[in-house]
Amino acid sequence: MRKTATVFASIFGCTAVILGAFGAHGLRGADIKPESLHAYETAAHYQLLHAIALLAVVALPTMFTKYLKTIALLFIIGILLFSGSIYLLVMGDLMKFNASWAGPVTPLGGLCLIMGWFTLFLSALKYKEDSNNQ
């Protein structure tokens, strides 16, 4: 799972920068509402932030091995649903296609991200330190 999560983290990091740059340069001055542009920027920000978090969890030593798959899947699904649905909504507005079905998906993605962080928290609480793990 470490390799898969690292691949996803690198893809998410790369595309967050690309999509963030597109938002900053390609969407400025476009026929798009300011609140949609703000939502797009939030999606890119959260995507990059969680790509880094995913990479950090993968890089941690054996502390979270038992929960790595769950945490990684929650972050991956959360990024796809949260940021992906916002990108779809904004691009739908811009390109004049109906992507309103993606609106209810956004909170599900946010819930996955929250659950990823909560699982990380629980795994830290359950971790038993000894002299070999310091």
N, CA, C and O atoms as a MOPAC input file, in Angstrom:
PM7 MOZYME 1SCF
protein

 N      0.82400 1    -1.20200 1     0.00000 1
 C      0.00000 1     0.00000 1     0.00000 1
 C      0.86200 1     1.25700 1     0.00000 1
 O      0.42300 1     2.30000 1    -0.48400 1
 N      2.07200 1     1.17900 1     0.53000 1
 C      2.93400 1     2.36600 1     0.56000 1
 C      3.23500 1     2.86700 1    -0.85200 1
 O      3.20200 1     4.07000 1    -1.11200 1
 N      3.52500 1     1.94200 1    -1.75200 1
 C      3.82800 1     2.34400 1    -3.12500 1
 C      2.59500 1     2.96300 1    -3.78700 1
 O      2.69600 1     4.01600 1    -4.41600 1
 N      1.45500 1     2.33200 1    -3.65400 1
 C      0.21700 1     2.84800 1    -4.24500 1
 C     -0.11100 1     4.22900 1    -3.69200 1
 O     -0.44200 1     5.14400 1    -4.44500 1
 N     -0.01900 1     4.37400 1    -2.38000 1
 C     -0.31600 1     5.66800 1    -1.75800 1
 C      0.67900 1     6.73600 1    -2.20700 1
 O      0.30000 1     7.89000 1    -2.40100 1
 N      1.94700 1     6.36200 1    -2.37200 1
 C      2.96000 1     7.31700 1    -2.83700 1
 C      2.67300 1     7.73500 1    -4.28200 1
 O      2.83000 1     8.90300 1    -4.63700 1
 N      2.25600 1     6.78400 1    -5.10400 1
 C      1.88800 1     7.10700 1    -6.48900 1
 C      0.72400 1     8.09400 1    -6.50000 1
 O      0.76700 1     9.10100 1    -7.20600 1
 N     -0.31200 1     7.80600 1    -5.72100 1
 C     -1.45500 1     8.72300 1    -5.65200 1
 C     -1.04400 1    10.08400 1    -5.10800 1
 O     -1.47000 1    11.11300 1    -5.63200 1
 N     -0.22600 1    10.10400 1    -4.06900 1
 C      0.22500 1    11.38100 1    -3.49600 1
 C      0.96900 1    12.20700 1    -4.53200 1
 O      0.76700 1    13.41800 1    -4.61300 1
 N      1.82400 1    11.57800 1    -5.32100 1
 C      2.58200 1    12.32100 1    -6.33000 1
 C      1.67000 1    12.81300 1    -7.45500 1
 O      1.84300 1    13.92900 1    -7.94500 1
 N      0.70700 1    11.99400 1    -7.86400 1
 C     -0.24900 1    12.41800 1    -8.89300 1
 C     -1.10300 1    13.57000 1    -8.37500 1
 O     -1.30200 1    14.56800 1    -9.06700 1
 N     -1.60100 1    13.42300 1    -7.15900 1
 C     -2.42500 1    14.48700 1    -6.57800 1
 C     -1.62800 1    15.77900 1    -6.39000 1
 O     -2.14200 1    16.86800 1    -6.64400 1
 N     -0.38300 1    15.65900 1    -5.94900 1
 C      0.45400 1    16.85100 1    -5.78000 1
 C      0.70400 1    17.54700 1    -7.09700 1
 O      0.56900 1    18.76600 1    -7.20000 1
 N      1.06700 1    16.77800 1    -8.10100 1
 C      1.34100 1    17.33600 1    -9.43000 1
 C      0.09900 1    18.00100 1   -10.02200 1
 O      0.16200 1    19.13300 1   -10.50100 1
 N     -1.02100 1    17.29700 1    -9.98600 1
 C     -2.23300 1    17.86500 1   -10.58400 1
 C     -2.77300 1    19.04400 1    -9.76800 1
 O     -3.41700 1    19.93300 1   -10.32500 1
 N     -2.52200 1    19.06000 1    -8.46900 1
 C     -2.94300 1    20.21300 1    -7.65700 1
 C     -2.21000 1    21.46900 1    -8.10200 1
 O     -2.80500 1    22.54300 1    -8.19300 1
 N     -0.92700 1    21.33300 1    -8.37700 1
 C     -0.15600 1    22.48700 1    -8.84400 1
 C     -0.64100 1    22.91700 1   -10.22700 1
 O     -0.82400 1    24.10800 1   -10.47800 1
 N     -0.84800 1    21.96100 1   -11.11800 1
 C     -1.32500 1    22.27700 1   -12.46600 1
 C     -2.70400 1    22.92800 1   -12.40700 1
 O     -2.92900 1    23.96600 1   -13.03000 1
 N     -3.62400 1    22.32200 1   -11.66000 1
 C     -4.97700 1    22.87300 1   -11.57400 1
 C     -4.99900 1    24.20400 1   -10.82400 1
 O     -5.78600 1    25.09000 1   -11.15500 1
 N     -4.14400 1    24.34400 1    -9.82600 1
 C     -4.03800 1    25.62600 1    -9.12500 1
 C     -3.54100 1    26.72200 1   -10.04100 1
 O     -4.05200 1    27.84200 1   -10.01000 1
 N     -2.54300 1    26.40900 1   -10.86200 1
 C     -2.02900 1    27.39200 1   -11.82800 1
 C     -3.09900 1    27.73500 1   -12.86400 1
 O     -3.25400 1    28.89600 1   -13.24400 1
 N     -3.82400 1    26.73400 1   -13.30900 1
 C     -4.91400 1    26.98500 1   -14.25300 1
 C     -5.95900 1    27.90400 1   -13.62500 1
 O     -6.46100 1    28.82300 1   -14.27200 1
 N     -6.28100 1    27.64600 1   -12.36300 1
 C     -7.24500 1    28.49700 1   -11.67200 1
 C     -6.75600 1    29.92500 1   -11.53100 1
 O     -7.52100 1    30.87500 1   -11.70000 1
 N     -5.47000 1    30.07200 1   -11.21800 1
 C     -4.90300 1    31.41000 1   -11.01800 1
 C     -4.75100 1    32.18400 1   -12.32100 1
 O     -4.89500 1    33.40600 1   -12.33900 1
 N     -4.46300 1    31.48200 1   -13.40400 1
 C     -4.19100 1    32.17200 1   -14.66600 1
 C     -5.28100 1    31.95500 1   -15.70800 1
 O     -5.68100 1    32.90000 1   -16.38800 1
 N     -5.75900 1    30.73700 1   -15.84100 1
 C     -6.73100 1    30.43300 1   -16.88100 1
 C     -8.14400 1    30.83400 1   -16.55100 1
 O     -8.92800 1    31.14000 1   -17.45000 1
 N     -8.48600 1    30.84000 1   -15.27800 1
 C     -9.85700 1    31.17100 1   -14.90400 1
 C    -10.05100 1    32.64400 1   -14.54900 1
 O    -11.18400 1    33.12200 1   -14.48800 1
 N     -8.96700 1    33.35700 1   -14.31700 1
 C     -9.08900 1    34.79300 1   -14.02500 1
 C     -9.62200 1    35.50100 1   -15.26200 1
 O     -9.10100 1    35.33800 1   -16.36600 1
 N    -10.64600 1    36.27100 1   -15.06100 1
 C    -11.24200 1    36.99900 1   -16.17800 1
 C    -12.23400 1    36.17400 1   -16.97400 1
 O    -12.89200 1    36.69900 1   -17.87300 1
 N    -12.35400 1    34.89400 1   -16.66100 1
 C    -13.33100 1    34.04700 1   -17.34700 1
 C    -14.72400 1    34.36600 1   -16.81500 1
 O    -14.87800 1    34.96600 1   -15.75200 1
 N    -15.71300 1    33.96000 1   -17.56100 1
 C    -17.09800 1    34.19000 1   -17.17100 1
 C    -17.47500 1    33.19600 1   -16.07000 1
 O    -18.18100 1    32.21300 1   -16.29700 1
 N    -16.97400 1    33.49700 1   -14.86800 1
 C    -17.18100 1    32.60200 1   -13.73000 1
 C    -17.42400 1    33.44900 1   -12.48700 1
 O    -16.78600 1    34.48300 1   -12.28600 1
 N    -18.35000 1    32.99400 1   -11.66300 1
 C    -18.68400 1    33.73200 1   -10.44400 1
 C    -17.50900 1    33.71300 1    -9.46600 1
 O    -16.79000 1    32.71600 1    -9.38500 1
 N    -17.30700 1    34.80300 1    -8.72500 1
 C    -16.20600 1    34.84800 1    -7.75100 1
 C    -16.27500 1    33.70900 1    -6.72800 1
 O    -15.24000 1    33.17100 1    -6.33400 1
 N    -17.48100 1    33.34000 1    -6.29700 1
 C    -17.58600 1    32.24800 1    -5.32400 1
 C    -17.20200 1    30.90000 1    -5.94400 1
 O    -16.70600 1    30.01600 1    -5.24600 1
 N    -17.42700 1    30.74400 1    -7.23800 1
 C    -16.98900 1    29.52100 1    -7.91700 1
 C    -15.47100 1    29.48000 1    -8.01300 1
 O    -14.85700 1    28.42800 1    -7.83400 1
 N    -14.87500 1    30.62200 1    -8.29600 1
 C    -13.41200 1    30.68600 1    -8.35900 1
 C    -12.80800 1    30.39200 1    -6.99400 1
 O    -11.79500 1    29.70000 1    -6.88800 1
 N    -13.43400 1    30.91800 1    -5.95900 1
 C    -12.96300 1    30.65300 1    -4.59400 1
 C    -13.08400 1    29.16000 1    -4.26700 1
 O    -12.17500 1    28.58100 1    -3.67300 1
 N    -14.18800 1    28.54500 1    -4.64700 1
 C    -14.37400 1    27.11300 1    -4.41000 1
 C    -13.30700 1    26.31100 1    -5.15200 1
 O    -12.77300 1    25.34200 1    -4.61200 1
 N    -12.99500 1    26.70600 1    -6.37500 1
 C    -11.97300 1    26.03300 1    -7.17000 1
 C    -10.61500 1    26.12500 1    -6.46700 1
 O     -9.89500 1    25.13200 1    -6.36600 1
 N    -10.27400 1    27.32100 1    -5.98400 1
 C     -9.00900 1    27.51000 1    -5.26300 1
 C     -8.97100 1    26.64600 1    -3.99600 1
 O     -7.92900 1    26.08800 1    -3.65200 1
 N    -10.11100 1    26.54100 1    -3.30800 1
 C    -10.19400 1    25.69700 1    -2.11500 1
 C     -9.94800 1    24.23600 1    -2.48000 1
 O     -9.24000 1    23.52500 1    -1.76600 1
 N    -10.52700 1    23.79200 1    -3.58500 1
 C    -10.33100 1    22.40800 1    -4.03000 1
 C     -8.85300 1    22.12300 1    -4.29900 1
 O     -8.33000 1    21.09500 1    -3.87000 1
 N     -8.18400 1    23.03000 1    -5.00500 1
 C     -6.76000 1    22.84100 1    -5.31100 1
 C     -5.92900 1    22.85800 1    -4.02300 1
 O     -4.99900 1    22.06700 1    -3.86400 1
 N     -6.27200 1    23.76000 1    -3.11400 1
 C     -5.55700 1    23.85600 1    -1.83600 1
 C     -5.70900 1    22.56500 1    -1.02700 1
 O     -4.72000 1    22.01100 1    -0.54700 1
 N     -6.94300 1    22.09000 1    -0.87800 1
 C     -7.18400 1    20.86400 1    -0.11800 1
 C     -6.53100 1    19.66600 1    -0.78800 1
 O     -6.01600 1    18.78000 1    -0.10600 1
 N     -6.54600 1    19.63100 1    -2.11600 1
 C     -5.91900 1    18.52500 1    -2.83000 1
 C     -4.42200 1    18.47900 1    -2.53400 1
 O     -3.88300 1    17.41600 1    -2.22800 1
 N     -3.75700 1    19.61400 1    -2.62200 1
 C     -2.32100 1    19.64800 1    -2.35700 1
 C     -2.02000 1    19.33200 1    -0.89400 1
 O     -1.09600 1    18.57500 1    -0.59400 1
 N     -2.78900 1    19.90400 1    -0.00200 1
 C     -2.59200 1    19.66000 1     1.42600 1
 C     -2.73000 1    18.17500 1     1.76700 1
 O     -1.93100 1    17.63600 1     2.53300 1
 N     -3.72600 1    17.52600 1     1.20700 1
 C     -3.93500 1    16.12000 1     1.52500 1
 C     -2.99400 1    15.19600 1     0.75500 1
 O     -2.74200 1    14.07300 1     1.19200 1
 N     -2.47700 1    15.64500 1    -0.36800 1
 C     -1.41900 1    14.88200 1    -1.04800 1
 C     -0.18000 1    14.82900 1    -0.15700 1
 O      0.46500 1    13.78800 1    -0.03000 1
 N      0.13800 1    15.95800 1     0.45200 1
 C      1.28200 1    16.00800 1     1.36800 1
 C      1.00400 1    15.17000 1     2.61900 1
 O      1.88700 1    14.46000 1     3.10100 1
 N     -0.21600 1    15.25200 1     3.14100 1
 C     -0.57500 1    14.44600 1     4.31800 1
 C     -0.48400 1    12.96000 1     4.00200 1
 O      0.01200 1    12.17800 1     4.81400 1
 N     -0.95800 1    12.57200 1     2.82900 1
 C     -0.87500 1    11.17000 1     2.41300 1
 C      0.57900 1    10.71700 1     2.33400 1
 O      0.92400 1     9.62500 1     2.78400 1
 N      1.41400 1    11.55300 1     1.76600 1
 C      2.83600 1    11.23800 1     1.66900 1
 C      3.47200 1    11.13700 1     3.05600 1
 O      4.31100 1    10.26800 1     3.29100 1
 N      3.08200 1    12.01100 1     3.96100 1
 C      3.62100 1    11.97800 1     5.32500 1
 C      3.23600 1    10.69300 1     6.04300 1
 O      4.06300 1    10.09400 1     6.73100 1
 N      1.98900 1    10.26700 1     5.89000 1
 C      1.54900 1     9.02600 1     6.53500 1
 C      2.33500 1     7.84100 1     5.98700 1
 O      2.72700 1     6.94800 1     6.73800 1
 N      2.56000 1     7.83700 1     4.68800 1
 C      3.32400 1     6.75500 1     4.06200 1
 C      4.76700 1     6.75700 1     4.56200 1
 O      5.37000 1     5.69700 1     4.72800 1
 N      5.31600 1     7.93500 1     4.80000 1
 C      6.71900 1     8.06400 1     5.20100 1
 C      6.94200 1     7.74700 1     6.67300 1
 O      8.07600 1     7.49900 1     7.08500 1
 N      5.88700 1     7.75000 1     7.46600 1
 C      6.04400 1     7.44500 1     8.88500 1
 C      6.53100 1     6.01300 1     9.05500 1
 O      6.21300 1     5.13600 1     8.25200 1
 N      7.30300 1     5.78800 1    10.10400 1
 C      7.76300 1     4.41500 1    10.33900 1
 C      6.59300 1     3.49200 1    10.67000 1
 O      5.43500 1     3.86300 1    10.48200 1
 N      6.87600 1     2.36100 1    11.13500 1
 C      5.88000 1     1.31400 1    11.36700 1
 C      4.74700 1     1.71800 1    12.30800 1
 O      3.81900 1     0.93900 1    12.52400 1
 N      4.80900 1     2.89800 1    12.85600 1
 C      3.80200 1     3.35300 1    13.80900 1
 C      2.37200 1     3.15300 1    13.29800 1
 O      1.49000 1     2.77000 1    14.06800 1
 N      2.13800 1     3.40800 1    12.01200 1
 C      0.77800 1     3.37400 1    11.49100 1
 C      0.56400 1     2.25900 1    10.47000 1
 O     -0.41500 1     2.28900 1     9.72400 1
 N      1.45500 1     1.28700 1    10.42700 1
 C      1.36000 1     0.22900 1     9.42400 1
 C      0.00000 1    -0.45600 1     9.46000 1
 O     -0.58300 1    -0.72800 1     8.41100 1
 N     -0.50500 1    -0.73300 1    10.63900 1
 C     -1.78400 1    -1.42900 1    10.77500 1
 C     -2.93500 1    -0.62400 1    10.17400 1
 O     -3.90100 1    -1.20700 1     9.68300 1
 N     -2.84600 1     0.68900 1    10.20700 1
 C     -3.93500 1     1.54600 1     9.76500 1
 C     -3.62700 1     2.27800 1     8.45400 1
 O     -4.44500 1     3.05900 1     7.96800 1
 N     -2.45300 1     2.02400 1     7.88900 1
 C     -2.02200 1     2.74600 1     6.69500 1
 C     -3.01600 1     2.61900 1     5.55100 1
 O     -3.36600 1     3.61500 1     4.91700 1
 N     -3.46700 1     1.41300 1     5.28600 1
 C     -4.38100 1     1.20200 1     4.16400 1
 C     -5.66900 1     2.00400 1     4.35100 1
 O     -6.14500 1     2.64200 1     3.41200 1
 N     -6.22600 1     1.97300 1     5.54200 1
 C     -7.46800 1     2.70100 1     5.81500 1
 C     -7.26300 1     4.20600 1     5.67600 1
 O     -8.05400 1     4.88600 1     5.02300 1
 N     -6.21000 1     4.71900 1     6.28300 1
 C     -5.93000 1     6.16200 1     6.21700 1
 C     -5.69400 1     6.57800 1     4.77100 1
 O     -6.26000 1     7.56800 1     4.30800 1
 N     -4.86700 1     5.83000 1     4.06400 1
 C     -4.54600 1     6.16900 1     2.67800 1
 C     -5.79700 1     6.13700 1     1.80200 1
 O     -6.01200 1     7.04600 1     1.00000 1
 N     -6.62400 1     5.10100 1     1.94700 1
 C     -7.84800 1     5.01800 1     1.14000 1
 C     -8.80800 1     6.15900 1     1.44500 1
 O     -9.42500 1     6.71500 1     0.53600 1
 N     -8.93600 1     6.50500 1     2.70300 1
 C     -9.81500 1     7.62500 1     3.06100 1
 C     -9.31000 1     8.93900 1     2.46000 1
 O    -10.10500 1     9.73000 1     1.95300 1
 N     -8.00600 1     9.17600 1     2.51200 1
 C     -7.45000 1    10.38700 1     1.89500 1
 C     -7.61100 1    10.36500 1     0.37200 1
 O     -7.98500 1    11.37600 1    -0.22200 1
 N     -7.33400 1     9.23300 1    -0.25700 1
 C     -7.44100 1     9.14200 1    -1.71500 1
 C     -8.88400 1     9.36000 1    -2.16500 1
 O     -9.14600 1    10.16200 1    -3.06100 1
 N     -9.81100 1     8.64400 1    -1.54300 1
 C    -11.22000 1     8.79800 1    -1.91100 1
 C    -11.70100 1    10.20800 1    -1.58500 1
 O    -12.45300 1    10.80600 1    -2.35500 1
 N    -11.26800 1    10.73500 1    -0.45000 1
 C    -11.66100 1    12.09200 1    -0.06400 1
 C    -11.19100 1    13.13700 1    -1.06200 1
 O    -11.95500 1    14.03400 1    -1.42000 1
 N     -9.95800 1    13.03700 1    -1.51400 1
 C     -9.43700 1    13.98500 1    -2.49600 1
 C    -10.23400 1    13.87900 1    -3.79300 1
 O    -10.64600 1    14.89000 1    -4.36100 1
 N    -10.44600 1    12.65400 1    -4.25500 1
 C    -11.18600 1    12.46100 1    -5.50900 1
 C    -12.60200 1    13.02300 1    -5.42000 1
 O    -13.05600 1    13.72000 1    -6.32700 1
 N    -13.29100 1    12.72000 1    -4.33400 1
 C    -14.67700 1    13.17800 1    -4.21000 1
 C    -14.77500 1    14.66700 1    -3.89500 1
 O    -15.55900 1    15.38400 1    -4.51600 1
 N    -13.98400 1    15.13100 1    -2.93500 1
 C    -14.07900 1    16.53300 1    -2.53100 1
 C    -13.58300 1    17.47100 1    -3.63100 1
 O    -14.35300 1    18.26200 1    -4.17600 1
 N    -12.31300 1    17.37700 1    -3.94900 1
 C    -11.74800 1    18.28700 1    -4.94300 1
 C    -12.32000 1    18.00600 1    -6.33100 1
 O    -12.63800 1    18.93100 1    -7.07800 1
 N    -12.44600 1    16.72200 1    -6.67000 1
 C    -12.96100 1    16.37500 1    -7.99100 1
 C    -14.34800 1    16.90700 1    -8.25400 1
 O    -14.61900 1    17.40300 1    -9.34700 1
 N    -15.23600 1    16.81800 1    -7.27700 1
 C    -16.59400 1    17.32000 1    -7.47400 1
 C    -16.61300 1    18.84200 1    -7.61800 1
 O    -17.39000 1    19.38200 1    -8.40500 1
 N    -15.77000 1    19.52400 1    -6.87000 1
 C    -15.71000 1    20.99200 1    -7.00600 1
 C    -15.17400 1    21.37800 1    -8.37500 1
 O    -15.71400 1    22.28200 1    -9.01300 1
 N    -14.11700 1    20.71000 1    -8.84200 1
 C    -13.60600 1    20.98600 1   -10.18900 1
 C    -14.70700 1    20.78300 1   -11.22800 1
 O    -14.86500 1    21.59900 1   -12.13600 1
 N    -15.46400 1    19.70000 1   -11.09500 1
 C    -16.55400 1    19.43500 1   -12.03900 1
 C    -17.61300 1    20.52800 1   -12.00500 1
 O    -18.07900 1    20.98200 1   -13.04900 1
 N    -17.98700 1    20.94300 1   -10.81700 1
 C    -19.00200 1    21.99400 1   -10.68800 1
 C    -18.54300 1    23.29600 1   -11.33800 1
 O    -19.30300 1    23.92700 1   -12.07200 1
 N    -17.31400 1    23.69600 1   -11.07100 1
 C    -16.79700 1    24.94600 1   -11.62100 1
 C    -16.64000 1    24.84400 1   -13.13700 1
 O    -17.01800 1    25.76100 1   -13.86700 1
 N    -16.08800 1    23.74000 1   -13.60200 1
 C    -15.91200 1    23.57900 1   -15.05200 1
 C    -17.26000 1    23.46000 1   -15.75200 1
 O    -17.40500 1    23.89900 1   -16.89300 1
 N    -18.24200 1    22.87400 1   -15.08600 1
 C    -19.59500 1    22.82300 1   -15.64300 1
 C    -20.16100 1    24.21000 1   -15.83100 1
 O    -20.76600 1    24.50300 1   -16.86200 1
 N    -19.96700 1    25.08100 1   -14.83000 1
 C    -20.40800 1    26.47600 1   -14.95500 1
 C    -19.69100 1    27.17000 1   -16.10900 1
 O    -20.31000 1    27.88300 1   -16.89900 1
 N    -18.41300 1    26.95800 1   -16.19400 1
 C    -17.60500 1    27.62200 1   -17.21400 1
 C    -17.94000 1    27.12800 1   -18.62100 1
 O    -18.04300 1    27.92200 1   -19.55600 1
 N    -18.10900 1    25.82200 1   -18.76300 1
 C    -18.31600 1    25.23200 1   -20.09100 1
 C    -19.79000 1    24.99500 1   -20.40100 1
 O    -20.13500 1    24.38600 1   -21.41300 1
 N    -20.64900 1    25.48400 1   -19.51800 1
 C    -22.09900 1    25.43000 1   -19.71300 1
 C    -22.64800 1    24.00100 1   -19.85000 1
 O    -23.45400 1    23.71800 1   -20.73600 1
 N    -22.19900 1    23.11100 1   -18.95900 1
 C    -22.83400 1    21.79800 1   -18.87000 1
 C    -23.26300 1    21.57300 1   -17.42900 1
 O    -22.66100 1    22.10200 1   -16.49500 1
 N    -24.29900 1    20.79200 1   -17.26900 1
 C    -24.89300 1    20.59100 1   -15.95500 1
 C    -24.11700 1    19.52900 1   -15.17000 1
 O    -24.15100 1    18.34300 1   -15.49800 1
 N    -23.42900 1    19.97700 1   -14.14400 1
 C    -22.70400 1    19.06800 1   -13.25800 1
 C    -23.26100 1    19.17000 1   -11.84600 1
 O    -22.57300 1    18.85700 1   -10.87500 1
 N    -24.51100 1    19.61000 1   -11.73900 1
 C    -25.09300 1    19.81500 1   -10.40800 1
 C    -25.15400 1    18.52700 1    -9.59700 1
 O    -25.19400 1    18.57800 1    -8.36800 1
 N    -25.16200 1    17.37300 1   -10.26200 1
 C    -25.16800 1    16.09600 1    -9.56100 1
 C    -23.92200 1    15.94300 1    -8.68900 1
 O    -23.93100 1    15.17900 1    -7.72400 1
 N    -22.83900 1    16.67400 1    -9.02700 1
 C    -21.59100 1    16.56100 1    -8.27100 1
 C    -21.65000 1    17.30700 1    -6.94100 1
 O    -20.83900 1    17.04900 1    -6.05100 1
 N    -22.59300 1    18.22100 1    -6.80000 1
 C    -22.70500 1    19.00600 1    -5.56600 1
 C    -22.83800 1    18.17500 1    -4.30200 1
 O    -22.11100 1    18.41900 1    -3.33900 1
 N    -23.74200 1    17.19900 1    -4.26800 1
 C    -23.87700 1    16.36600 1    -3.06800 1
 C    -22.68000 1    15.45800 1    -2.80400 1
 O    -22.56600 1    14.90000 1    -1.71200 1
 N    -21.79800 1    15.30100 1    -3.76500 1
 C    -20.62300 1    14.44500 1    -3.60300 1
 C    -19.56000 1    15.14300 1    -2.74500 1
 O    -18.81000 1    14.48600 1    -2.02200 1
 N    -19.50200 1    16.46300 1    -2.82900 1
 C    -18.47100 1    17.23500 1    -2.12900 1
 C    -18.42500 1    16.94000 1    -0.62400 1
 O    -17.34800 1    16.66200 1    -0.09700 1
 N    -19.56400 1    16.99200 1     0.08300 1
 C    -19.49200 1    16.70400 1     1.52200 1
 C    -19.07800 1    15.26700 1     1.83400 1
 O    -18.47000 1    15.01100 1     2.87300 1
 N    -19.39900 1    14.33300 1     0.94800 1
 C    -18.95000 1    12.95100 1     1.16300 1
 C    -17.42600 1    12.87100 1     1.10400 1
 O    -16.80200 1    12.15700 1     1.88900 1
 N    -16.83800 1    13.60800 1     0.16900 1
 C    -15.38300 1    13.67900 1     0.09400 1
 C    -14.79700 1    14.31700 1     1.33600 1
 O    -13.79300 1    13.84400 1     1.86800 1
 N    -15.41900 1    15.38800 1     1.79900 1
 C    -14.96500 1    16.04600 1     3.02600 1
 C    -15.04100 1    15.10900 1     4.21700 1
 O    -14.15100 1    15.09800 1     5.06700 1
 N    -16.10900 1    14.32300 1     4.27600 1
 C    -16.25400 1    13.34800 1     5.35900 1
 C    -15.14300 1    12.29900 1     5.29900 1
 O    -14.62300 1    11.89800 1     6.34000 1
 N    -14.77500 1    11.85200 1     4.10900 1
 C    -13.66900 1    10.89500 1     3.97200 1
 C    -12.35500 1    11.50400 1     4.46200 1
 O    -11.57400 1    10.83200 1     5.13600 1
 N    -12.10900 1    12.76600 1     4.12800 1
 C    -10.89100 1    13.43700 1     4.58800 1
 C    -10.87800 1    13.52700 1     6.11400 1
 O     -9.86100 1    13.25400 1     6.75200 1
 N    -12.00700 1    13.91100 1     6.68400 1
 C    -12.12000 1    13.99700 1     8.14300 1
 C    -11.88100 1    12.62500 1     8.77400 1
 O    -11.16200 1    12.50500 1     9.76600 1
 N    -12.48300 1    11.60600 1     8.19700 1
 C    -12.31800 1    10.25500 1     8.73600 1
 C    -10.86700 1     9.77100 1     8.59900 1
 O    -10.38200 1     9.02600 1     9.45000 1
 N    -10.18300 1    10.18600 1     7.54800 1
 C     -8.76400 1     9.85500 1     7.41100 1
 C     -7.95100 1    10.45000 1     8.54800 1
 O     -7.10700 1     9.78000 1     9.14300 1
 N     -8.21600 1    11.71500 1     8.84000 1
 C     -7.50400 1    12.37200 1     9.94700 1
 C     -7.87600 1    11.73100 1    11.28600 1
 O     -7.02100 1    11.55200 1    12.15300 1
 N     -9.14800 1    11.39000 1    11.44800 1
 C     -9.59600 1    10.77600 1    12.70000 1
 C     -8.97500 1     9.38800 1    12.87600 1
 O     -8.59000 1     9.02400 1    13.98800 1
 N     -8.87400 1     8.62100 1    11.81200 1
 C     -8.23500 1     7.31400 1    11.87300 1
 C     -6.76200 1     7.45700 1    12.23300 1
 O     -6.22400 1     6.65600 1    12.99700 1
 N     -6.11300 1     8.47400 1    11.68500 1
 C     -4.72100 1     8.75100 1    12.04000 1
 C     -4.61100 1     9.05700 1    13.53300 1
 O     -3.70800 1     8.57100 1    14.21200 1
 N     -5.53500 1     9.86300 1    14.02900 1
 C     -5.58100 1    10.19700 1    15.45100 1
 C     -5.75400 1     8.93800 1    16.30900 1
 O     -5.02200 1     8.73800 1    17.27800 1
 N     -6.72000 1     8.09700 1    15.95000 1
 C     -6.95600 1     6.86600 1    16.72000 1
 C     -5.75500 1     5.93800 1    16.68300 1
 O     -5.41400 1     5.31400 1    17.68800 1
 N     -5.10800 1     5.84500 1    15.51500 1
 C     -3.94300 1     4.96000 1    15.42500 1
 C     -2.79100 1     5.48100 1    16.27600 1
 O     -2.01600 1     4.69100 1    16.81700 1
 N     -2.67000 1     6.79400 1    16.39900 1
 C     -1.63100 1     7.36100 1    17.26600 1
 C     -1.93100 1     7.05500 1    18.72900 1
 O     -1.02100 1     6.76300 1    19.50500 1
 N     -3.21200 1     7.12100 1    19.10700 1
 C     -3.58300 1     6.80700 1    20.48700 1
 C     -3.33200 1     5.34500 1    20.82000 1
 O     -2.94600 1     5.02100 1    21.94300 1
 N     -3.54500 1     4.46900 1    19.86000 1
 C     -3.37700 1     3.02800 1    20.09400 1
 C     -1.92700 1     2.58200 1    20.02900 1
 O     -1.59300 1     1.47900 1    20.46200 1
 N     -1.07400 1     3.42500 1    19.49500 1
 C      0.32300 1     3.05800 1    19.32200 1
 C      0.99700 1     2.92600 1    20.67600 1
 O      0.88300 1     3.80600 1    21.52900 1
 N      1.69100 1     1.83200 1    20.86100 1
 C      2.42000 1     1.59400 1    22.10400 1
 C      3.90100 1     1.82700 1    21.84300 1
 O      4.53300 1     1.11000 1    21.06700 1
 N      4.43400 1     2.83100 1    22.49700 1
 C      5.86900 1     3.12400 1    22.34400 1
 C      6.66800 1     2.21600 1    23.26300 1
 O      6.26000 1     1.91800 1    24.38500 1
 N      7.79600 1     1.79400 1    22.76700 1
 C      8.78500 1     1.12000 1    23.60000 1
 C     10.14900 1     1.64500 1    23.19600 1
 O     10.24900 1     2.50600 1    22.32200 1
 N     11.16600 1     1.15300 1    23.80100 1
 C     12.49900 1     1.68300 1    23.55700 1
 C     12.96500 1     1.46800 1    22.11000 1
 O     13.85700 1     2.18100 1    21.65100 1
 N     12.38800 1     0.51000 1    21.38700 1
 C     12.77000 1     0.24600 1    20.00600 1
 C     12.07000 1     1.17400 1    19.01100 1
 O     12.50500 1     1.27200 1    17.86400 1
 N     11.02700 1     1.83900 1    19.41200 1
 C     10.22200 1     2.65800 1    18.50300 1
 C     10.42200 1     4.15400 1    18.69200 1
 O      9.67100 1     4.94100 1    18.11700 1
 N     11.38000 1     4.56100 1    19.45500 1
 C     11.51700 1     5.99500 1    19.73200 1
 C     12.30400 1     6.69500 1    18.67800 1
 O     12.51000 1     7.90600 1    18.76300 1

